[in-house]
CSV table of C-alpha atoms in Angstrom, one decimal:
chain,number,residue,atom,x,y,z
A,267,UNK,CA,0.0,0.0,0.0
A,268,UNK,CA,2.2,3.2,-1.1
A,269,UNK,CA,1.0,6.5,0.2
A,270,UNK,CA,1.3,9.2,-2.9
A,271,UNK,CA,-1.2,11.7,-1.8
A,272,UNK,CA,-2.7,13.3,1.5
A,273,UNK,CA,-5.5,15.7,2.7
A,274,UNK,CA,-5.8,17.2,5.8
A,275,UNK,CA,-9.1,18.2,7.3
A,276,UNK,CA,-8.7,21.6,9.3
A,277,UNK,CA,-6.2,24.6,8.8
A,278,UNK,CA,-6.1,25.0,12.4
A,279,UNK,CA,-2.3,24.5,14.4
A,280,UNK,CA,-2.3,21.1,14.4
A,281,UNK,CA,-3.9,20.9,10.7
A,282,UNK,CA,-1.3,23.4,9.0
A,283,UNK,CA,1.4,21.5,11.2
A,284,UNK,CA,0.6,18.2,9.6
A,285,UNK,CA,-0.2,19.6,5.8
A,286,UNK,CA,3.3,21.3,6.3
A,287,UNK,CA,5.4,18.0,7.6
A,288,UNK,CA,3.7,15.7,5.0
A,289,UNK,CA,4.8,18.7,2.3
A,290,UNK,CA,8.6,18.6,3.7
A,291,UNK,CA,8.5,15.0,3.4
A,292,UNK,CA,7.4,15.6,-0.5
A,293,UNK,CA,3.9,14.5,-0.2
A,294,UNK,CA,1.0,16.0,-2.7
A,295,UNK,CA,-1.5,17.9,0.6
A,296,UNK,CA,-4.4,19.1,0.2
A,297,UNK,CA,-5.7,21.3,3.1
A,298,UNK,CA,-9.4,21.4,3.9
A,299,UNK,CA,-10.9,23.8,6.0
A,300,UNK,CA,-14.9,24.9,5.9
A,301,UNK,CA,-13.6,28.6,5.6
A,302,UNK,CA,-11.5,30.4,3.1
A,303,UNK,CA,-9.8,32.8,6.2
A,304,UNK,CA,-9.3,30.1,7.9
A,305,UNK,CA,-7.2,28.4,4.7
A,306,UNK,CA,-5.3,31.7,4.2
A,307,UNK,CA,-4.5,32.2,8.2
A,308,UNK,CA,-3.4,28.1,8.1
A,309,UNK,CA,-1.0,29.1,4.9
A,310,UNK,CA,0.6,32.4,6.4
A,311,UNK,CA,1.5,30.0,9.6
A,312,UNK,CA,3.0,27.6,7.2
A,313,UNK,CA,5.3,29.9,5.5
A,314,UNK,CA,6.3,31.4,8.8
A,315,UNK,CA,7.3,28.0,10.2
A,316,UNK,CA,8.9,27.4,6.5
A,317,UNK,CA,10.8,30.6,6.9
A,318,UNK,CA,12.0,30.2,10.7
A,319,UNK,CA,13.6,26.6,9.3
A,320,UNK,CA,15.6,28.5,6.1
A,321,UNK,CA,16.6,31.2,9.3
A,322,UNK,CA,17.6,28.7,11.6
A,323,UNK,CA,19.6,27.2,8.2
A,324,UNK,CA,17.9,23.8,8.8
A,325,UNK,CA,16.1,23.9,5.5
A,326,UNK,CA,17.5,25.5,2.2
A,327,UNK,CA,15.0,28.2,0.9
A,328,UNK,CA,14.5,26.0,-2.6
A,329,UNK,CA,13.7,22.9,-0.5
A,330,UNK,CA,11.0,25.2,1.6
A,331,UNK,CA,9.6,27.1,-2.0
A,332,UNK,CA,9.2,23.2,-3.2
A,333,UNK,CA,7.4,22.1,0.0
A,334,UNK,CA,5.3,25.4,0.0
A,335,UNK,CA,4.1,24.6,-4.0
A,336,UNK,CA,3.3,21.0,-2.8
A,337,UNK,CA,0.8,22.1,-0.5
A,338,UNK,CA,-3.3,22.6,-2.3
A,339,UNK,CA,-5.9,24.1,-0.6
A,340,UNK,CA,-9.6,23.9,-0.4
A,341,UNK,CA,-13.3,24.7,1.2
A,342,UNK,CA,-14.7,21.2,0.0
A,343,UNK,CA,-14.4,18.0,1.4
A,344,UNK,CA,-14.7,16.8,-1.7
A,345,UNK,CA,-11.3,17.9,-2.4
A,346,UNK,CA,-9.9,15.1,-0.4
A,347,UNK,CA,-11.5,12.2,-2.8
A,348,UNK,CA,-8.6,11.6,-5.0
A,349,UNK,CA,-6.2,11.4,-1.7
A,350,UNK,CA,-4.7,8.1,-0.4
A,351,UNK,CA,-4.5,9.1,3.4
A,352,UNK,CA,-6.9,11.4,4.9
A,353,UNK,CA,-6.0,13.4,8.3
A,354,UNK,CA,-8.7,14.7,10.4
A,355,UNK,CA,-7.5,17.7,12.7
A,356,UNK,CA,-10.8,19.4,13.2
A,357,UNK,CA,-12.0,20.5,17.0
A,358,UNK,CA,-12.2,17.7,19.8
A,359,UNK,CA,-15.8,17.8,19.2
A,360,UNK,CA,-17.2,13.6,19.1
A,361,UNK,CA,-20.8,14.9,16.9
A,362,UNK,CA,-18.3,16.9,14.7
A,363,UNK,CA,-15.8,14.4,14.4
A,364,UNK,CA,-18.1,11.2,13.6
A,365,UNK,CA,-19.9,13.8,11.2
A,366,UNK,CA,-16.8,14.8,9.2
A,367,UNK,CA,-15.8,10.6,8.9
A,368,UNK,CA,-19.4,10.0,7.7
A,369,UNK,CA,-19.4,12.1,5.1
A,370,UNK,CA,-15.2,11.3,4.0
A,371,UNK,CA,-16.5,7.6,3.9
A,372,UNK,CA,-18.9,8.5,1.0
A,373,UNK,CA,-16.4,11.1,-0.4
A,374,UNK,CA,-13.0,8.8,-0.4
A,375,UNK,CA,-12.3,6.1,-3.0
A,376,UNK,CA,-12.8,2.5,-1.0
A,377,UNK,CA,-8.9,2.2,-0.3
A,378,UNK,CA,-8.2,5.2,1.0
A,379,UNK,CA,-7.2,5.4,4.7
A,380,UNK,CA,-9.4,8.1,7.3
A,381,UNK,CA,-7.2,9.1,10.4
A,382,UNK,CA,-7.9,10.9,13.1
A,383,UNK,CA,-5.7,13.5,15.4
A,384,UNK,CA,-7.8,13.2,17.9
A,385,UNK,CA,-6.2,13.0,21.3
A,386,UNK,CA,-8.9,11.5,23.3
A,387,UNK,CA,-11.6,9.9,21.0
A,388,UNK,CA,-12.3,6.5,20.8
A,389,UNK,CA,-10.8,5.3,17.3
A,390,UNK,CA,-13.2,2.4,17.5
A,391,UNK,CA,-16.3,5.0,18.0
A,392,UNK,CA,-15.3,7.2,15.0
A,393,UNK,CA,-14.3,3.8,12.8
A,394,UNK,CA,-18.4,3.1,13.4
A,395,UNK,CA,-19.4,6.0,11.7
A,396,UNK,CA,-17.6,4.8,8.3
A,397,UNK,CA,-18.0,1.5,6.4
A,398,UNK,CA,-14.6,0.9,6.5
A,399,UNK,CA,-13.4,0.0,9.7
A,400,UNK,CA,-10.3,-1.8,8.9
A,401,UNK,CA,-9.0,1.6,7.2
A,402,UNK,CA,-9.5,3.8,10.4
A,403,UNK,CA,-6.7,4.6,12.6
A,404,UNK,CA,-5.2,7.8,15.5
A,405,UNK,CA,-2.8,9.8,14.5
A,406,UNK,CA,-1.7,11.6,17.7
A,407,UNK,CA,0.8,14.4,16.2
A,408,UNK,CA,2.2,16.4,19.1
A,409,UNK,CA,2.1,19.9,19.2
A,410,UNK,CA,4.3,21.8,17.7
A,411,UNK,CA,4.0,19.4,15.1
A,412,UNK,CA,7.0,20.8,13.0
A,413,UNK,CA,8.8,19.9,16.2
A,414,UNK,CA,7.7,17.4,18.4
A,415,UNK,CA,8.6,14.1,17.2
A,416,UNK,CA,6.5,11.1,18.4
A,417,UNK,CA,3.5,10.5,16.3
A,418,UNK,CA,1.3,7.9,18.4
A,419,UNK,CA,-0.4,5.8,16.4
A,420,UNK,CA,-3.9,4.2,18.1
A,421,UNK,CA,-5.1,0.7,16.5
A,422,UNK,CA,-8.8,0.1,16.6
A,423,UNK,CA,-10.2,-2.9,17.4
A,424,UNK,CA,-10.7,-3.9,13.4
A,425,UNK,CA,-7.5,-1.7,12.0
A,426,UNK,CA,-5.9,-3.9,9.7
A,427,UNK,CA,-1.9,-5.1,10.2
A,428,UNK,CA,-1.7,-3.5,5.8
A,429,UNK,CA,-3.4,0.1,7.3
A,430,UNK,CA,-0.9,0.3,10.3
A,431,UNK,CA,2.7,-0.6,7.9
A,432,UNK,CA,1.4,2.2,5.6
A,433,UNK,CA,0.3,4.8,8.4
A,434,UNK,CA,3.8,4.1,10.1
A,435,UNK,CA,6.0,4.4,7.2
A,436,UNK,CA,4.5,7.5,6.2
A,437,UNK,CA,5.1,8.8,9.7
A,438,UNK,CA,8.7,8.3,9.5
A,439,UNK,CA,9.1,9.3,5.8
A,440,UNK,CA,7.8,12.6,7.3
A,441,UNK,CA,11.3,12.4,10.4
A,442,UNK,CA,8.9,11.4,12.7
A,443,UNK,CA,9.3,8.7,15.1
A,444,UNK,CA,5.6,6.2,15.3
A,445,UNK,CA,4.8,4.6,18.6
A,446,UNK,CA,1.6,2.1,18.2
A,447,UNK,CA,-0.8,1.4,20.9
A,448,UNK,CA,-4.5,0.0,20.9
A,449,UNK,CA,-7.7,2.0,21.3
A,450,UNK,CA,-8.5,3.2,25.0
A,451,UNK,CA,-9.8,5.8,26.6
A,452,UNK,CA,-7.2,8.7,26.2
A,453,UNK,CA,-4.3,5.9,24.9
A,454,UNK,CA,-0.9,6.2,26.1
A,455,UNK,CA,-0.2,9.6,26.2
A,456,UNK,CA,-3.1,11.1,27.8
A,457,UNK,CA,-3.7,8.8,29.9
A,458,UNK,CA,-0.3,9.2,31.5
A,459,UNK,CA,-0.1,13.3,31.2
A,460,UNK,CA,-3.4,14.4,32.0
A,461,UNK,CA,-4.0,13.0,35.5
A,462,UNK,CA,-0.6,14.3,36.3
A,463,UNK,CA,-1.3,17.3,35.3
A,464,UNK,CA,-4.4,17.3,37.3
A,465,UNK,CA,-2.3,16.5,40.2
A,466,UNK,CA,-0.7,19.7,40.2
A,467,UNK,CA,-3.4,21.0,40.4
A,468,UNK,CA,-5.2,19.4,43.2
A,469,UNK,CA,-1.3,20.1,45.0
A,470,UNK,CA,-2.1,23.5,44.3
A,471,UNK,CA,-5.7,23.9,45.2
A,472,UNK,CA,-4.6,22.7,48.5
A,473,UNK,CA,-2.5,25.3,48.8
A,474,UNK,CA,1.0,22.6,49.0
A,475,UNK,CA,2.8,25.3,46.8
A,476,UNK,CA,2.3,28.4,44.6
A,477,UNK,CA,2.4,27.1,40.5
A,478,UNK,CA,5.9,28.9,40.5
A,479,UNK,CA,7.0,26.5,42.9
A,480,UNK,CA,5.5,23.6,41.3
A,481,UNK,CA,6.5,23.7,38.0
A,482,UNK,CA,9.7,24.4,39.3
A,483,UNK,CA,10.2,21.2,41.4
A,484,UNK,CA,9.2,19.2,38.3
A,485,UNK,CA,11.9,20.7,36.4
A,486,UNK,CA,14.7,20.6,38.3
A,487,UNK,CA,14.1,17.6,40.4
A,488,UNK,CA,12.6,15.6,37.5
A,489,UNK,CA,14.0,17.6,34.4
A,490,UNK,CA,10.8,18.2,32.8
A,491,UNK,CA,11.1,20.7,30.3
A,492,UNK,CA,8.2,22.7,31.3
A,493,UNK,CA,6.2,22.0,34.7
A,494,UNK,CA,2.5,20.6,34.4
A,495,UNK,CA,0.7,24.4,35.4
A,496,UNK,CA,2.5,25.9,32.5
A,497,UNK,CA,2.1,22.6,30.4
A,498,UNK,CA,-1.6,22.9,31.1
A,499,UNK,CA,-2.0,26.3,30.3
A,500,UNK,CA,0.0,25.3,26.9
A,501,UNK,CA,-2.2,22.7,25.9
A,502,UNK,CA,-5.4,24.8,27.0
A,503,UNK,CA,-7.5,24.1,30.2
A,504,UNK,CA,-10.7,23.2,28.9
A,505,UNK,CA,-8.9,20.6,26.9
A,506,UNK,CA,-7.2,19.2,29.7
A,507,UNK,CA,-10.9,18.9,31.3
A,508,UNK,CA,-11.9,17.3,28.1
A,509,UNK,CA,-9.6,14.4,28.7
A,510,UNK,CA,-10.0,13.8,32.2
A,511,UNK,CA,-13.7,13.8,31.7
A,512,UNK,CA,-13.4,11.1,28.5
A,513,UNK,CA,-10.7,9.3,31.3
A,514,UNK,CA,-13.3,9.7,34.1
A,515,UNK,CA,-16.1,8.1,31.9
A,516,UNK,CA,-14.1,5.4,29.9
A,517,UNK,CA,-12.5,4.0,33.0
A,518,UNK,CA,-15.0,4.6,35.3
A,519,UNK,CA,-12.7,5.5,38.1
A,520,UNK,CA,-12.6,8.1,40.1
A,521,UNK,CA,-9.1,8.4,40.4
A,522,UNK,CA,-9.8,10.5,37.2
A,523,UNK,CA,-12.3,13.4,38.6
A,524,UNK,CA,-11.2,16.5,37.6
A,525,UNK,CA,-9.7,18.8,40.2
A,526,UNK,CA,-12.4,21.2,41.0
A,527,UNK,CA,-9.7,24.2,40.1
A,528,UNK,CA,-9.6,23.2,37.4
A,529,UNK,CA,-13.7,23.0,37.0
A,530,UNK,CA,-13.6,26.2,37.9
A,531,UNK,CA,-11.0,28.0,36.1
A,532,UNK,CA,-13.3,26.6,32.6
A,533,UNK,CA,-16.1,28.2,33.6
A,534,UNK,CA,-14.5,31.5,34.0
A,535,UNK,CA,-13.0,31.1,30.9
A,536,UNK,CA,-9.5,31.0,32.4
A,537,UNK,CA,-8.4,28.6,29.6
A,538,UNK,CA,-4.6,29.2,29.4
A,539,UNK,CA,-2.4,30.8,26.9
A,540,UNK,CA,-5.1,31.1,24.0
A,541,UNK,CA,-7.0,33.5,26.5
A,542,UNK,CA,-4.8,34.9,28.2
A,543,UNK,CA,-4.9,34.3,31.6
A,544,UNK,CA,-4.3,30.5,33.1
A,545,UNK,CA,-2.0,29.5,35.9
A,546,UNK,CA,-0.3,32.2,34.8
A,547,UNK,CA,-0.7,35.7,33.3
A,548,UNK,CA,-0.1,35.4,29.6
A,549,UNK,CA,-1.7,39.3,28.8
């Protein structure tokens, strides 16, 4: 099964982070997104990620022209039916998500692999919504994608052996390192991170230590390379709530109940660095 061609549904960071590593890696992209701004504000991050590589002299300027001309876009799903690998990166949204593979199922020739981003969502739930279950798999970029180098790869229960070789060479053709794991709630990753993360900040609702304090202790003492307050306030509180609530759920365990800070910061709209204010100050 050779991978030629790839579409990515949603312009968004992750989205324009995938469309621009599958580009460097000399893959035809095409870039999906439901709104031409959106599209345009997706490219401008790609050539200034493009651009900080020729700075940084890690890329010549003719290699990141080439990527840059490789890269398609377009407003219609429909754009995606030629493609060979198909990347979700739309919102953590389940309705959304099962919606968009719906429809790729009836727009994507029969062969054609649909794979998710999704950090949290049950592969097996969003291979349902598709007739092809066996062509359904997770891919779990890391953010910054451009720079973060595990790709973890989720299995559903019916993903074939031929879908997970093709899925994992493509990964590495693109520098990345793939790590495969079987559907669960919030797979290996999150399932690790998040309820550390909500840790902290139980340790700081109980007022053990100030985040300052916190995130330092993890750093030194464990060498993190950012403590979990600032981590969580990278990946974006409400998300981090998302995930303990899917772990909370799918595990039914309440070793998984969300820190009532954290609760509470959400509703206030405290959501971290995309508004400004989180465990820290980011105005």
């Amino acid at each position: 099964m050779e991978i030629r061609s790839i579409a990515v549904l949603g312009a968004g960071q992750m989205g324009n982070g995938i469309a621009q590593v599958a580009a460097c890696a000399g893959y035809d992209v095409t870039m999906i997104d439901i709104e031409q701004e959106f599209i345009e504000r997706g490219m401008d991050a790609i050539e200034r990620s493009l651009g900080k590589l020729v700075a940084k002299e890690r890329m010549s300027r003719e290699d990141a022209d080439s990527a840059l001309a490789r890269v398609r876009t377009s407003t219609d799903k429909g754009a995606a039916s030629g493609c060979d690998l198909v990347v979700e990166a739309i919102p953590e949204i389940p309705e959304m998500k099962l919606s968009a593979f719906a429809e790729l199922d009836g727009i994507c020739k029969p062969e054609a692999i649909l794979a998710s981003n999704t950090s949290s969502i049950s592969i097996d739930a969003i291979a349902g919504a598709t007739s092809r279950p066996d062509r359904v798999i997770g891919m779990h970029f890391m953010n910054p994608v451009p720079i973060m180098r595990l790709v973890e790869i989720i299995n559903g229960a019916q993903t074939s052996d031929e879908v997970n070789a093709a899925v994992v060479g493509t990964v590495e053709r693109m520098g990345k390192t793939a790590l495969s794991c079987n559907d669960s709630p919030g797979f290996v990753s999150n399932r690790i991170l998040c309820p550390m993360l909500n840790e902290a900040i139980l340790t700081l609702q109980e007022g053990v230590a100030e985040p300052e304090v916190i995130d330092g202790i993890m750093k030194l003492g464990m060498n993190h390379p950012i403590g979990p307050l600032a981590l969580a306030d990278f990946i974006g509180l409400d998300t981090v709530l998302h995930i303990m609530n899917v772990l909370h759920e799918g595990l039914a365990d309440d070793k998984y109940t969300p820190a009532p800070l954290l609760v509470q910061m959400v509703d206030e709209g405290k959501l971290g660095r995309k508004s400004g204010q989180g465990f820290y100050s980011y105005e």
